[in-house]
PDB file of C-alpha atoms in Angstrom:
ATOM      1  CA  MET A 948      -7.621   9.033  -4.921  1.00 91.00           C
ATOM      2  CA  ILE A 949      -9.093   6.479  -2.549  1.00 92.00           C
ATOM      3  CA  ILE A 950      -9.635   3.091  -4.156  1.00 94.00           C
ATOM      4  CA  GLU A 951     -12.950   1.964  -2.722  1.00 90.00           C
ATOM      5  CA  ASN A 952     -13.355  -1.418  -4.412  1.00 90.00           C
ATOM      6  CA  SER A 953      -9.964  -2.998  -3.682  1.00 93.00           C
ATOM      7  CA  GLY A 954     -11.462  -5.806  -1.634  1.00 93.00           C
ATOM      8  CA  LEU A 955      -8.704  -5.298   0.926  1.00 97.00           C
ATOM      9  CA  ASN A 956     -10.365  -2.918   3.389  1.00 96.00           C
ATOM     10  CA  GLY A 957     -10.894  -4.772   6.645  1.00 96.00           C
ATOM     11  CA  VAL A 958      -8.585  -7.684   5.758  1.00 97.00           C
ATOM     12  CA  GLN A 959      -6.480  -8.729   8.753  1.00 97.00           C
ATOM     13  CA  SER A 960      -3.068 -10.397   8.730  1.00 97.00           C
ATOM     14  CA  GLU A 961      -0.057 -10.978  10.947  1.00 97.00           C
ATOM     15  CA  LEU A 962       2.722  -8.492  10.215  1.00 96.00           C
ATOM     16  CA  ASN A 963       5.221 -11.136   9.109  1.00 96.00           C
ATOM     17  CA  TYR A 964       2.775 -12.705   6.648  1.00 97.00           C
ATOM     18  CA  LEU A 965       1.619  -9.330   5.309  1.00 97.00           C
ATOM     19  CA  ASP A 966       5.238  -8.238   4.802  1.00 96.00           C
ATOM     20  CA  ASP A 967       6.000 -11.399   2.809  1.00 97.00           C
ATOM     21  CA  ALA A 968       2.807 -11.257   0.727  1.00 97.00           C
ATOM     22  CA  ALA A 969       3.237  -7.540  -0.017  1.00 97.00           C
ATOM     23  CA  GLU A 970       6.874  -7.984  -1.008  1.00 97.00           C
ATOM     24  CA  LYS A 971       5.982 -10.774  -3.470  1.00 97.00           C
ATOM     25  CA  VAL A 972       3.657  -8.349  -5.263  1.00 97.00           C
ATOM     26  CA  GLY A 973       6.175  -5.479  -5.200  1.00 97.00           C
ATOM     27  CA  PHE A 974       5.071  -3.440  -2.165  1.00 98.00           C
ATOM     28  CA  VAL A 975       7.501  -2.141   0.454  1.00 96.00           C
ATOM     29  CA  ARG A 976       6.588  -1.400   4.073  1.00 94.00           C
ATOM     30  CA  TRP A 977       7.769   2.191   3.916  1.00 86.00           C
ATOM     31  CA  GLN A 978       6.487   4.187   6.862  1.00 88.00           C
ATOM     32  CA  TRP A 979       5.747   2.581  10.168  1.00 87.00           C
ATOM     33  CA  GLU A 980       5.500   3.227  13.864  1.00 91.00           C
ATOM     34  CA  TYR A 981       4.308   1.111  16.775  1.00 90.00           C
ATOM     35  CA  TYR A 982       0.661   0.881  15.730  1.00 95.00           C
ATOM     36  CA  ARG A 983       0.425   1.663  12.030  1.00 95.00           C
ATOM     37  CA  ALA A 984       2.264   1.039   8.779  1.00 96.00           C
ATOM     38  CA  THR A 985       1.945   1.896   5.119  1.00 96.00           C
ATOM     39  CA  TYR A 986       2.877  -0.324   2.214  1.00 97.00           C
ATOM     40  CA  ASP A 987       3.852   1.444  -1.016  1.00 97.00           C
ATOM     41  CA  LEU A 988       4.173   0.315  -4.617  1.00 97.00           C
ATOM     42  CA  LYS A 989       5.857   2.700  -7.054  1.00 97.00           C
ATOM     43  CA  LEU A 990       4.359   2.864 -10.563  1.00 97.00           C
ATOM     44  CA  VAL A 991       5.981   4.959 -13.302  1.00 97.00           C
ATOM     45  CA  ASP A 992       4.166   6.438 -16.306  1.00 96.00           C
ATOM     46  CA  ARG A 993       6.838   6.123 -18.999  1.00 94.00           C
ATOM     47  CA  ALA A 994       5.046   8.547 -21.314  1.00 92.00           C
ATOM     48  CA  SER A 995       5.093  11.479 -18.899  1.00 93.00           C
ATOM     49  CA  GLY A 996       7.809  10.381 -16.472  1.00 92.00           C
ATOM     50  CA  SER A 997       5.384  10.858 -13.572  1.00 94.00           C
ATOM     51  CA  GLU A 998       5.624   8.551 -10.598  1.00 96.00           C
ATOM     52  CA  TYR A 999       2.567   7.247  -8.773  1.00 96.00           C
ATOM     53  CA  PHE A1000       2.425   5.428  -5.485  1.00 96.00           C
ATOM     54  CA  LEU A1001      -0.195   2.860  -4.620  1.00 97.00           C
ATOM     55  CA  ARG A1002      -0.443   2.990  -0.822  1.00 96.00           C
ATOM     56  CA  ILE A1003      -2.056   0.651   1.676  1.00 97.00           C
ATOM     57  CA  ASN A1004      -2.693   1.967   5.196  1.00 97.00           C
ATOM     58  CA  THR A1005      -2.749  -0.524   8.055  1.00 97.00           C
ATOM     59  CA  ARG A1006      -3.241  -0.333  11.804  1.00 97.00           C
ATOM     60  CA  ALA A1007      -2.253  -2.843  14.498  1.00 97.00           C
ATOM     61  CA  ILE A1008      -5.273  -4.310  16.240  1.00 97.00           C
ATOM     62  CA  GLU A1009      -3.254  -6.821  18.297  1.00 97.00           C
ATOM     63  CA  GLY A1010       0.287  -6.174  19.498  1.00 95.00           C
ATOM     64  CA  LYS A1011       2.804  -3.642  18.214  1.00 93.00           C
ATOM     65  CA  LEU A1012       4.790  -3.590  15.008  1.00 91.00           C
ATOM     66  CA  GLU A1013       7.895  -4.596  16.973  1.00 88.00           C
ATOM     67  CA  SER A1014       6.498  -8.139  16.881  1.00 93.00           C
ATOM     68  CA  PRO A1015       6.182 -10.189  13.679  1.00 93.00           C
ATOM     69  CA  HIS A1016       3.011 -11.653  15.213  1.00 95.00           C
ATOM     70  CA  ALA A1017       1.210  -8.315  15.535  1.00 96.00           C
ATOM     71  CA  VAL A1018      -2.132  -8.420  13.708  1.00 97.00           C
ATOM     72  CA  LEU A1019      -2.739  -5.602  11.232  1.00 97.00           C
ATOM     73  CA  ASN A1020      -6.032  -4.432   9.769  1.00 98.00           C
ATOM     74  CA  ILE A1021      -6.014  -2.855   6.299  1.00 97.00           C
ATOM     75  CA  GLU A1022      -7.845   0.463   6.630  1.00 97.00           C
ATOM     76  CA  ALA A1023      -7.558   2.198   3.261  1.00 95.00           C
ATOM     77  CA  VAL A1024      -6.041   1.859  -0.189  1.00 97.00           C
ATOM     78  CA  TYR A1025      -5.239   4.899  -2.306  1.00 95.00           C
ATOM     79  CA  ILE A1026      -3.053   6.163  -5.125  1.00 97.00           C
ATOM     80  CA  GLY A1027      -1.339   9.500  -5.660  1.00 96.00           C
ATOM     81  CA  ARG A1028       1.151  11.231  -7.915  1.00 96.00           C
ATOM     82  CA  ALA A1029       4.573  11.896  -6.414  1.00 94.00           C
ATOM     83  CA  THR A1030       5.493  15.562  -5.992  1.00 91.00           C
ATOM     84  CA  PHE A1031       8.840  17.220  -5.356  1.00 84.00           C
ATOM     85  CA  PRO A1032      10.585  17.006  -2.958  1.00 80.00           C
ATOM     86  CA  HIS A1033       8.605  14.243  -1.246  1.00 75.00           C
ATOM     87  CA  GLY A1034       4.872  14.017  -1.068  1.00 85.00           C
ATOM     88  CA  LEU A1035       1.821  12.611  -2.776  1.00 88.00           C
ATOM     89  CA  GLU A1036      -0.895  14.571  -4.530  1.00 91.00           C
ATOM     90  CA  TYR A1037      -4.198  12.727  -4.539  1.00 91.00           C
ATOM     91  CA  GLU A1038      -6.330  15.000  -6.753  1.00 90.00           C
ATOM     92  CA  SER A1039      -4.480  14.544 -10.071  1.00 87.00           C
ATOM     93  CA  PRO A1040      -6.059  12.197 -12.604  1.00 92.00           C
ATOM     94  CA  VAL A1041      -4.316   8.833 -12.810  1.00 95.00           C
ATOM     95  CA  PRO A1042      -3.692   7.418 -16.308  1.00 96.00           C
ATOM     96  CA  GLN A1043      -5.806   4.342 -17.074  1.00 96.00           C
ATOM     97  CA  HIS A1044      -2.818   2.050 -17.662  1.00 97.00           C
ATOM     98  CA  ILE A1045      -1.451   2.983 -14.213  1.00 97.00           C
ATOM     99  CA  MET A1046      -4.871   2.256 -12.648  1.00 97.00           C
ATOM    100  CA  ASP A1047      -4.999  -1.072 -14.498  1.00 97.00           C
ATOM    101  CA  THR A1048      -1.602  -2.066 -13.103  1.00 97.00           C
ATOM    102  CA  ALA A1049      -2.619  -0.902  -9.611  1.00 97.00           C
ATOM    103  CA  THR A1050      -5.823  -2.954  -9.760  1.00 96.00           C
ATOM    104  CA  GLN A1051      -3.901  -6.004 -10.930  1.00 97.00           C
ATOM    105  CA  ARG A1052      -1.382  -5.734  -8.082  1.00 97.00           C
ATOM    106  CA  LEU A1053      -4.149  -5.244  -5.511  1.00 97.00           C
ATOM    107  CA  GLN A1054      -5.871  -8.389  -6.783  1.00 97.00           C
ATOM    108  CA  GLN A1055      -2.587 -10.316  -6.540  1.00 97.00           C
ATOM    109  CA  LEU A1056      -2.161  -9.163  -2.941  1.00 97.00           C
ATOM    110  CA  LYS A1057      -5.761 -10.013  -2.117  1.00 96.00           C
ATOM    111  CA  GLN A1058      -5.228 -13.549  -3.424  1.00 96.00           C
ATOM    112  CA  GLN A1059      -2.228 -13.919  -1.122  1.00 93.00           C
ATOM    113  CA  LEU A1060      -4.142 -12.684   1.935  1.00 94.00           C
ATOM    114  CA  VAL A1061      -7.664 -14.070   1.604  1.00 82.00           C
TER     115      VAL A1061
END
């Protein structure tokens, strides 16, 4: 599910600063290559045991991710349920308490970046 109202789409930050801000909120830069990176936050529904990942997609608009001074643009924010062996399914409904936590973490990150 794409999260349209995160307030993060279009926000720009240097890689080093974004890494630090994301880590403070609990995100990990998980996948990356020279020009794009994703930041993931794992959320677990204790009732069902399901795992959800809040994911932020970014793309370098200045430099490459080899440099801590590369400037990244946040392109999209979405959440999905983890599937075996390793993937995300974006069509499943997300429990409200998981969405509430996701929204809270996105707001914390936004405060760090804006």
